[in-house]
Coordinates of C-alpha atoms in Angstrom, one line a residue:
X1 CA 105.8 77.9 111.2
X2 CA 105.9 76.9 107.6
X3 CA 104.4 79.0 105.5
X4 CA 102.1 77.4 102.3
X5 CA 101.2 78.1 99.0
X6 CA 96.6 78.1 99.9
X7 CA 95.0 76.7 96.9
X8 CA 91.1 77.9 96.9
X9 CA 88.4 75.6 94.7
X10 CA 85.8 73.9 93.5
X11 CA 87.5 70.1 93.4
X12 CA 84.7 68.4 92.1
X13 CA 84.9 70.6 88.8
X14 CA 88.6 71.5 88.4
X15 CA 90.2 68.8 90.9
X16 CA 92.5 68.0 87.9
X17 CA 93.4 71.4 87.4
X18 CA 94.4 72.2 91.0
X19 CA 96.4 68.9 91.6
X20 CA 98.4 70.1 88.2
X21 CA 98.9 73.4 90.5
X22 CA 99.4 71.6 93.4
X23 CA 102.5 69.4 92.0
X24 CA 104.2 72.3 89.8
X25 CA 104.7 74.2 93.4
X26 CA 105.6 71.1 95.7
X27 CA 108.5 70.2 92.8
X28 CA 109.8 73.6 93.4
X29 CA 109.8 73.1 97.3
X30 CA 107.0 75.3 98.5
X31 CA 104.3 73.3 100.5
X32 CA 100.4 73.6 99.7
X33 CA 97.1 73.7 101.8
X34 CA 94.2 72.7 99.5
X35 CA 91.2 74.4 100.4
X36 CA 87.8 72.6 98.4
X37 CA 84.8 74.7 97.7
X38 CA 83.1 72.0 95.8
X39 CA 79.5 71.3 96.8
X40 CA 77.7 68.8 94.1
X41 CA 80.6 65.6 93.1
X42 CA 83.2 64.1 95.0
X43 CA 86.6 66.0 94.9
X44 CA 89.0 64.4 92.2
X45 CA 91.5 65.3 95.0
X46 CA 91.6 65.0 98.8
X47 CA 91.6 68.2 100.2
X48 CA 93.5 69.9 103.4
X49 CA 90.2 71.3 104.1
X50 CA 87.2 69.6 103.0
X51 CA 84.1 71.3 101.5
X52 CA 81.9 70.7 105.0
X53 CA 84.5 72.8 106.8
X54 CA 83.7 75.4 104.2
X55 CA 80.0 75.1 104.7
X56 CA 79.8 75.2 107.9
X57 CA 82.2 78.2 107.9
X58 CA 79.6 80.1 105.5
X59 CA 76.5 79.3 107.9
X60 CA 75.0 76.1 106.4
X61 CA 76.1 72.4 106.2
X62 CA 77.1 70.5 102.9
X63 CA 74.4 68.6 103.0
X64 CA 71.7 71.6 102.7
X65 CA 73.8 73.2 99.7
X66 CA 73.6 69.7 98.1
X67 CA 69.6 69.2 98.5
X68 CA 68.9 72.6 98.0
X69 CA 70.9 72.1 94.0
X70 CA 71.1 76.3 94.0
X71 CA 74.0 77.6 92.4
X72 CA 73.7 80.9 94.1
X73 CA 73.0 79.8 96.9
X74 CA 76.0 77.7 96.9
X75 CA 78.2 80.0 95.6
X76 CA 76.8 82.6 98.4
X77 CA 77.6 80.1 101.3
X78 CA 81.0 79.0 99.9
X79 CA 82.2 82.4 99.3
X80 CA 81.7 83.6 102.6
X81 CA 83.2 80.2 104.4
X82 CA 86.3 80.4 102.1
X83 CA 87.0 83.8 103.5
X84 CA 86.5 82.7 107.0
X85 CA 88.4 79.6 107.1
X86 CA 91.3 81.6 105.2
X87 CA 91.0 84.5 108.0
X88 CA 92.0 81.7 110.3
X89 CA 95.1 80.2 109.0
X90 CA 95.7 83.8 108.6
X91 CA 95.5 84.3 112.1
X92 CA 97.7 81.4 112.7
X93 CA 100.8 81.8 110.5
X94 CA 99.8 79.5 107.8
X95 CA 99.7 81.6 105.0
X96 CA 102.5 82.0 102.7
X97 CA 100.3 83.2 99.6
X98 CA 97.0 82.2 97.7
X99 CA 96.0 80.7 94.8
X100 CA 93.0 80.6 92.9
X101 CA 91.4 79.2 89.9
X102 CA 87.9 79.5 88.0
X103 CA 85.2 80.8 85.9
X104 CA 82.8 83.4 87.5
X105 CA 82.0 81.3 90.3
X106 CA 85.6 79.9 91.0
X107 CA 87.0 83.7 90.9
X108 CA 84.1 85.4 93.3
X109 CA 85.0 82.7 96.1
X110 CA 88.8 83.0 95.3
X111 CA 88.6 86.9 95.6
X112 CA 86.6 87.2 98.6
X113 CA 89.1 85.0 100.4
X114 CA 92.2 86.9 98.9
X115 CA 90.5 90.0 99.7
X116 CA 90.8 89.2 103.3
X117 CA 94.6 88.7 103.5
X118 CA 96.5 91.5 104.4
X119 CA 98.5 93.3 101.5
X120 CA 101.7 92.2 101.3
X121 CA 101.1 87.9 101.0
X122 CA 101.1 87.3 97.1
X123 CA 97.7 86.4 95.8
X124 CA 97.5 85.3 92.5
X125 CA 93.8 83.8 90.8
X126 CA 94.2 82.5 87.2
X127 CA 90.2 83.7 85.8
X128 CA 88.2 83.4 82.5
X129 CA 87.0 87.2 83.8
X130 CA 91.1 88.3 84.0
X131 CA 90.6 90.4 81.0
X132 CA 87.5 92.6 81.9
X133 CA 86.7 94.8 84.5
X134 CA 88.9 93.4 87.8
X135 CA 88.0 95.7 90.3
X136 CA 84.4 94.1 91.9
X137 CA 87.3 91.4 92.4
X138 CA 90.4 93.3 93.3
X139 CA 88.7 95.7 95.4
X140 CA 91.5 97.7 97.3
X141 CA 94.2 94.9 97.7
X142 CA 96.6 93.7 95.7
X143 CA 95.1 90.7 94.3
X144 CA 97.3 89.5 90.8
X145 CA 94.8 88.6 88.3
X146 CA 96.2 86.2 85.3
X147 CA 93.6 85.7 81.8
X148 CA 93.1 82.1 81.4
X149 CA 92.6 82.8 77.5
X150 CA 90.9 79.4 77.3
X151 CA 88.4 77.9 80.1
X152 CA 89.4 76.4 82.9
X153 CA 87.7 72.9 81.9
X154 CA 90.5 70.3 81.6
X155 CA 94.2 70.4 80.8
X156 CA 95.5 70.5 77.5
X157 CA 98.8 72.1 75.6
X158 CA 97.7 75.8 76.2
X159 CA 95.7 75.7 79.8
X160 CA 98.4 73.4 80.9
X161 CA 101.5 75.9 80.0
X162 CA 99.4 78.8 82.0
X163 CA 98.9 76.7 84.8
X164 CA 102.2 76.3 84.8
X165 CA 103.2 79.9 84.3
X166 CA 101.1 80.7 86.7
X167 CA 102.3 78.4 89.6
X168 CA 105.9 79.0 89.3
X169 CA 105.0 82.8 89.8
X170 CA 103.1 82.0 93.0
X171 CA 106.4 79.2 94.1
X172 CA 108.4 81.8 93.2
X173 CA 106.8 84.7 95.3
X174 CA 106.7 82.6 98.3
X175 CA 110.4 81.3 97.8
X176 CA 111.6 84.9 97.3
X177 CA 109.8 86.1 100.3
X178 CA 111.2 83.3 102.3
X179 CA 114.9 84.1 100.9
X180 CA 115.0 87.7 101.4
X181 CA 118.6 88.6 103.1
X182 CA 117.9 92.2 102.1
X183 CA 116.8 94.4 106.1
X184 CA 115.3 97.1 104.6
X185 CA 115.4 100.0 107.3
X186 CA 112.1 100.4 109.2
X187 CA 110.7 103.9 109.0
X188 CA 107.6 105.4 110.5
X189 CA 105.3 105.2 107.6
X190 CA 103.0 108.1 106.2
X191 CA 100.4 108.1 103.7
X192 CA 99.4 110.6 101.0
X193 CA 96.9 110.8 98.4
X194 CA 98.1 112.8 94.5
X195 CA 96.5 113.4 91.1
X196 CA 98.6 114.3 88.4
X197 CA 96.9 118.2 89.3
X198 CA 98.6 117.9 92.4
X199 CA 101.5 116.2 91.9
X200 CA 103.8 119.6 92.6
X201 CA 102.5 120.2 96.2
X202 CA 102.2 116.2 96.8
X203 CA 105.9 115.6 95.9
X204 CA 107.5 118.7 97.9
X205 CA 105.3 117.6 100.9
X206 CA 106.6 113.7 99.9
X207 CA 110.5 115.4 100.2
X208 CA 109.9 117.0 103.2
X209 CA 108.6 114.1 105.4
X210 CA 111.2 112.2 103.6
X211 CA 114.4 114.4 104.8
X212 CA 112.6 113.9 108.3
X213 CA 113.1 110.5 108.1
X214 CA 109.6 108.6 107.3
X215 CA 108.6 106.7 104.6
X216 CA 106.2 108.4 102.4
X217 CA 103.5 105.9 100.1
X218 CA 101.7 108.1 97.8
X219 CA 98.0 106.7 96.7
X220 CA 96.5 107.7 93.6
X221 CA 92.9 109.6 94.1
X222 CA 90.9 107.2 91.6
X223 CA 88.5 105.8 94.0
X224 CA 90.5 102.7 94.5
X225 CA 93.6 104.2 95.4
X226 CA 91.8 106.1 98.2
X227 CA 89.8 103.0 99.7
X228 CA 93.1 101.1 99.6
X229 CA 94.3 104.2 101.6
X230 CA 92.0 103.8 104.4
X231 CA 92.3 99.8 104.6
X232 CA 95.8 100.5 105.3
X233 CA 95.6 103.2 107.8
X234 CA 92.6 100.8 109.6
X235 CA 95.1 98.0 109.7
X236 CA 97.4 100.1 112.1
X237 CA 100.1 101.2 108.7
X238 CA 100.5 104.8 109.1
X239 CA 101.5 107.5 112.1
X240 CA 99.8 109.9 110.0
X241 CA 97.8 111.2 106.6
X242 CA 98.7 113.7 104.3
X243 CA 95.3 113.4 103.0
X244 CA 95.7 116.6 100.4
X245 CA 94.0 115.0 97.4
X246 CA 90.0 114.3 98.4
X247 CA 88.7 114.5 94.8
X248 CA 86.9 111.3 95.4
X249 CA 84.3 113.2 96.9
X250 CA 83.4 114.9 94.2
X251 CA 83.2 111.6 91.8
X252 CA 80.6 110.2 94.9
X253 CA 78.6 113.7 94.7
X254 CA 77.8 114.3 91.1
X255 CA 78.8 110.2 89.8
X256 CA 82.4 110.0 88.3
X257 CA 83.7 107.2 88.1
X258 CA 86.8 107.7 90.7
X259 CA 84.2 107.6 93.6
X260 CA 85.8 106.0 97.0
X261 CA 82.2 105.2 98.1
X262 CA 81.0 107.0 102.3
X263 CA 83.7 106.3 103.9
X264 CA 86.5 108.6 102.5
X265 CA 87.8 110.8 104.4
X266 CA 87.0 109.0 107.9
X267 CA 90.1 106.5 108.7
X268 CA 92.1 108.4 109.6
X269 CA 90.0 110.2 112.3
X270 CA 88.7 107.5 113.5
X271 CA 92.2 106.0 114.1
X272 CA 93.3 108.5 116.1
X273 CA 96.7 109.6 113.8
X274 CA 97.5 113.1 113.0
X275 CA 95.9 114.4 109.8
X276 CA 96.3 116.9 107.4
X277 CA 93.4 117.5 104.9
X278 CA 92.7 119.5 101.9
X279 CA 90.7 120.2 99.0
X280 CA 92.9 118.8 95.9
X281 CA 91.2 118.3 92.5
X282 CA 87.8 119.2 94.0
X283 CA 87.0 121.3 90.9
X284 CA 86.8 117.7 88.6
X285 CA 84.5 114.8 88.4
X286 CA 86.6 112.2 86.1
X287 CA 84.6 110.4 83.3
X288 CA 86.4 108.1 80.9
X289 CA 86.5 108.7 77.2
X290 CA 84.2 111.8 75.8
X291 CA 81.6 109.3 74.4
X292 CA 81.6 107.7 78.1
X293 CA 80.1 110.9 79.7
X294 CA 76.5 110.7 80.8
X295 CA 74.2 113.2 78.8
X296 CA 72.9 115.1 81.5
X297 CA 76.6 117.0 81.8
X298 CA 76.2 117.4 78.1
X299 CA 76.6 121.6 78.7
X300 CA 78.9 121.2 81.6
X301 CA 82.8 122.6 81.0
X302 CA 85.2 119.8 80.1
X303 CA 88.9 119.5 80.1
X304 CA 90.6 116.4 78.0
X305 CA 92.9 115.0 80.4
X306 CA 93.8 112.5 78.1
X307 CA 92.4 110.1 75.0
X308 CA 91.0 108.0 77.8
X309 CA 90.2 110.8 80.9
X310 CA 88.0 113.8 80.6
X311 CA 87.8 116.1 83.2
X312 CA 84.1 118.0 83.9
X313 CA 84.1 121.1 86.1
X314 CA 82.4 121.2 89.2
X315 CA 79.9 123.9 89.5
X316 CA 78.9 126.8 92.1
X317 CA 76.0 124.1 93.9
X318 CA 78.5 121.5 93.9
X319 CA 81.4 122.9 95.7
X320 CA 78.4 124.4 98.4
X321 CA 78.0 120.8 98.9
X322 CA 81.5 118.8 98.6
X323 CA 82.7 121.8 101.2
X324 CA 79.6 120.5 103.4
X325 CA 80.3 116.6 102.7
X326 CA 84.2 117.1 103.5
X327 CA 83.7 119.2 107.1
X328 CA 80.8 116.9 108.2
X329 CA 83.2 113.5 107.9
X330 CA 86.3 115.7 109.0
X331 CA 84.0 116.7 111.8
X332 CA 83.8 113.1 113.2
X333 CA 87.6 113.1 113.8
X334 CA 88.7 112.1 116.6
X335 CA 92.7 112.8 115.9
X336 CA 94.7 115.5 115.4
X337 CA 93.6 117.3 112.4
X338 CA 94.6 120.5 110.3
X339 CA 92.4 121.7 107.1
X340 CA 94.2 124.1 104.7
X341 CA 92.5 125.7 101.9
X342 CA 94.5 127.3 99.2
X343 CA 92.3 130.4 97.9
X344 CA 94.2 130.6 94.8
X345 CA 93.3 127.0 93.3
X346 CA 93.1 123.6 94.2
X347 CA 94.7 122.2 90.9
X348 CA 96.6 122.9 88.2
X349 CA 93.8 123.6 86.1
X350 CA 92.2 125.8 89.0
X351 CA 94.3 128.6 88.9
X352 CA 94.5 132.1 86.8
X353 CA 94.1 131.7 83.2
X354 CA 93.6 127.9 83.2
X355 CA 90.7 125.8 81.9
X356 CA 89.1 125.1 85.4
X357 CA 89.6 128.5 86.9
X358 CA 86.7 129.3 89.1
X359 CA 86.7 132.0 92.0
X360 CA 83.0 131.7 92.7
X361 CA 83.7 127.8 92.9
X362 CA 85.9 128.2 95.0
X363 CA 84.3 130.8 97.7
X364 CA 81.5 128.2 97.9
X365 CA 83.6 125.5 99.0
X366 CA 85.4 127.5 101.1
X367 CA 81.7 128.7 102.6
X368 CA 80.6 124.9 102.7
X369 CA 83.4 124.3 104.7
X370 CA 83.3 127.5 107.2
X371 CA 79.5 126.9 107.6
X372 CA 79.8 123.1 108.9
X373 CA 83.2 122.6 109.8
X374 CA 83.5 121.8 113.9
X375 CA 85.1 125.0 115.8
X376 CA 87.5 123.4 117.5
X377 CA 89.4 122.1 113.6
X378 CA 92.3 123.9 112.9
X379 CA 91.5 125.2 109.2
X380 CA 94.1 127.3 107.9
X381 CA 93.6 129.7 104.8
X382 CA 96.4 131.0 102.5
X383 CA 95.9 132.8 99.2
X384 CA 98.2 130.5 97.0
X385 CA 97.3 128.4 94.6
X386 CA 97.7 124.3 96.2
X387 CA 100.8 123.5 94.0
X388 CA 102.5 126.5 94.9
X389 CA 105.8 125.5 97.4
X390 CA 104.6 128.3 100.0
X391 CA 101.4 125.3 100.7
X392 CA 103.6 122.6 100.2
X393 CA 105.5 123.8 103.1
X394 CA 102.8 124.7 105.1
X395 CA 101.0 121.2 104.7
X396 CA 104.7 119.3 105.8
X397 CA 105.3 121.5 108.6
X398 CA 101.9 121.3 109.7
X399 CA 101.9 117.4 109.6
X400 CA 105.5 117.5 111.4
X401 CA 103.9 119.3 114.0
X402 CA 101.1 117.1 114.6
X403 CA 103.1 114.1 114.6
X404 CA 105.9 115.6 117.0
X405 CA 103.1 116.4 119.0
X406 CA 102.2 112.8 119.0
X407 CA 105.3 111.7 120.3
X408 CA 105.6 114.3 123.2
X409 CA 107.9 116.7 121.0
X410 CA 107.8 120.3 120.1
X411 CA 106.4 121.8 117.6
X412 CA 108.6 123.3 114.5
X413 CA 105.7 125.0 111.9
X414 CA 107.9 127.5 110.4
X415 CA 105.9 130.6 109.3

């Protein structure tokens, strides 16, 4: 089947707009499915899939939205049947990529529906909101956001040149995709989460698994990084997690901003792939710039990571109680699953002689965990610090282990 360039919008209010879109990618040979999300006026274009479609998708019928003249309302219902109706010609093959146009209204319904498609299909939304804060739109997936600079209300000599820009990018993603002679080798995939505290042990483990022939993808602990983690380990990515970096937990706990909401810390488990877990960066909550930091941590210890990250320690209470939250979701796994806890430090500022170092921090984690975790959890204690290689090794063989076990092989944890 074909696969098509989706175009998501409101063809009432930017009809013009989108057939602009619309012919830039058919003159470069890439078909289009044109989605309308309009409610109010008639589209200025016919669409593929007209607004009642939508409607109905989202749980009312055009004809409500259009008596009931609420903008929310509309914008609720819309939303909801864009993502549906592009979940379907997901499921069918028809999706090559998506496209998206708007202000606040036009970029909520695109994102939902981009959010939907798996990572991997190009998604690209053109959005007066492009050059704020993305992420209520970007979420975990890979969504390309592109400023418009100027509204999207009609063309003219600058909106018409980003348009432009824009739709030979999306053309030119689907046209690559389709042209790829490159077969790259298909590895067993593993995933990983790293800080820059824990890059040492996280790139040893990384070489290990990689001279045992997997593919290694490394996420980035800032709340996002670990949510897009998990989507990828629900939708069936990984044979197992190297999940050494669970900071998040302590952004949720005491309110950073690198929080990756309840659910860290329970894909994996839930799954059913081979696990192994530890306690990276736990002794940091991440606030941006020092003026960013709420007041109540006004005597806390801070570390300046950088002009943009500062680093606050976590406290004696607080570890009690990430070393509770971490054994309680560990304890709902239903996969293989190792815990190691490196009593030397759990960062590269939680060592000997460095900013962060904190052996009563540490001992309550350590008890938090002991205290809750479920008996039958291998947890594994070794007095190195987390970056040194001895727990790098330990972590890779471990996971090795697991996995091998997995696949009806024998074990090989070296001492």
């Amino acid at each position: 089947m074909t696969k098509k360039v989706v175009l998501i919008g409101s063809l009432d209010t930017k009809g013009a707009e989108f057939r602009y879109v619309k012919e830039v990618v058919e003159s470069l040979g890439v078909q289009t499915l044109v989605i309308d999300t309009g409610v109010l006026d008639e589209p200025v274009i016919a669409p593929d899939i007209a607004r009642d479609v939508v409607a109905l998708a989202g749980g009312m019928t055009i004809e409500e939205l259009q008596a009931q003249r609420d903008r929310g309302t509309a914008v609720r219902i819309m939303t909801k049947g864009a993502e549906e109706v592009v979940r379907r010609l997901v499921e069918e093959g028809v999706v090559g990529a998506v496209f998206g146009m708007g202000g606040t209204a036009g970029t909520t319904v695109g994102a939902a529906a981009m959010r939907g498609v798996p990572i991997g299909i190009p998604k690209l939304l053109v959005s007066t909101v492009a050059s704020g804060n993305t992420r209520p739109y970007v979420g975990e997936k890979d969504v390309m956001m592109m400023y418009s600079v100027v509204d999207i209300a009609g063309l003219n000599k600058l909106s018409s040149r980003i348009l432009r820009n824009a739709a030979y990018a999306i053309a030119g993603m689907v046209d690559g995709m389709s042209q790829e002679k490159m077969q790259q080798e298909e590895k067993p995939m593993i995933a990983a989460t790293m800080f820059g505290v824990t890059t040492p042990c996280v790139t040893k483990v990384r070489e290990m698994l990689e001279q045992e022939g997997y593919d290694v993808l490394v996420f980035h602990a800032t709340g996002t990084g670990g949510m897009a983690m998990e989507e990828l380990v629900r939708a069936g990515f990984f044979v197992a997690v190297a999940d050494i970096t669970t900071t998040e937990l302590a952004d949720e706990l005491v309110g950073g901003i690198f929080s990756a909401g309840p659910n860290r810390l329970q894909a994996a488990g839930l799954a059913g792939i081979p696990q192994v877990i530890s306690v990276g960066a736990l002794d940091m909550v991440n606030f941006g710039p020092p003026e960013t930091v709420p007041a109540q941590f006004a005597d806390r210890k801070f570390y300046q990571h950088n002009p943009t990250t500062t680093l606050m320690r976590t406290t004696v209470e607080e570890n009690r109680e990430l070393g509770k939250m971490l054994a309680e979701r560990v304890n709902h796994c239903k996969s293989p699953t190792v815990l190691v806890f490196p009593k030397g430090g759990v960062s590269l500022l939680d060592k000997a002689a460095q900013a962060f170092d904190g052996q009563e921090e540490r001992q309550a984690l350590y008890d938090g965990i002991k205290q809750h975790l479920r008996k039958d959890i291998l947890f594994i204690e070794t007095d190195e610090d987390i970056n040194d290689p001895a727990v790098s090794e330990l972590i890779g063989n471990q996971l090795l282990a697991l996995v091998n076990k997995g696949k009806g092989g024998v074990d090989h944890v070296h001492p």
